[in-house]
């Protein structure tokens, strides 16, 4: 079961409800992420945005990505080739993800392994964590097996 995707209108509504000013650039950014099939690097976003908004700085693009991530609109993931973003999936409870390294399909895991991790000292207060699993989805396994 792949994660549900937000529409551009839903992304814009989420930004507005969190107090962000809705500019043409942010509308373009919303459409870009809503239409994206996979993950986007900050450089991907910048390359797309600078076509429409010449003079736009990379720092502005990255700042918007960071703000949208902090607001829970985008999710940030660290892959072997760098940081990538995608629209936050619509799971409404704490969860983690399986990532296909070939097609970049994302599948939510509704179980959190932190509930069963042993060895964390009683006096250590965990405030956040990440647990991500990388591999190959059923559609990409044959391709991955033949590549090795």
XYZ file of N, CA and C in Angstrom, residues 22 29 50 68 71 127 135:
21
model
N 0.703 32.940 0.917
C 0.618 32.154 -0.316
C 0.985 33.039 -1.503
N 5.568 25.868 -6.234
C 6.218 24.852 -5.417
C 5.222 23.752 -5.031
N 13.669 28.210 -11.026
C 14.395 29.311 -11.662
C 13.967 29.523 -13.115
N 8.661 24.241 5.123
C 7.568 23.314 4.818
C 7.793 21.963 5.497
N 6.903 22.412 9.197
C 5.456 22.522 9.366
C 4.734 21.203 9.110
N 12.987 12.495 22.238
C 12.044 13.511 21.764
C 11.674 13.314 20.298
N 15.136 -0.728 0.371
C 15.213 -2.009 -0.322
C 14.581 -1.883 -1.686
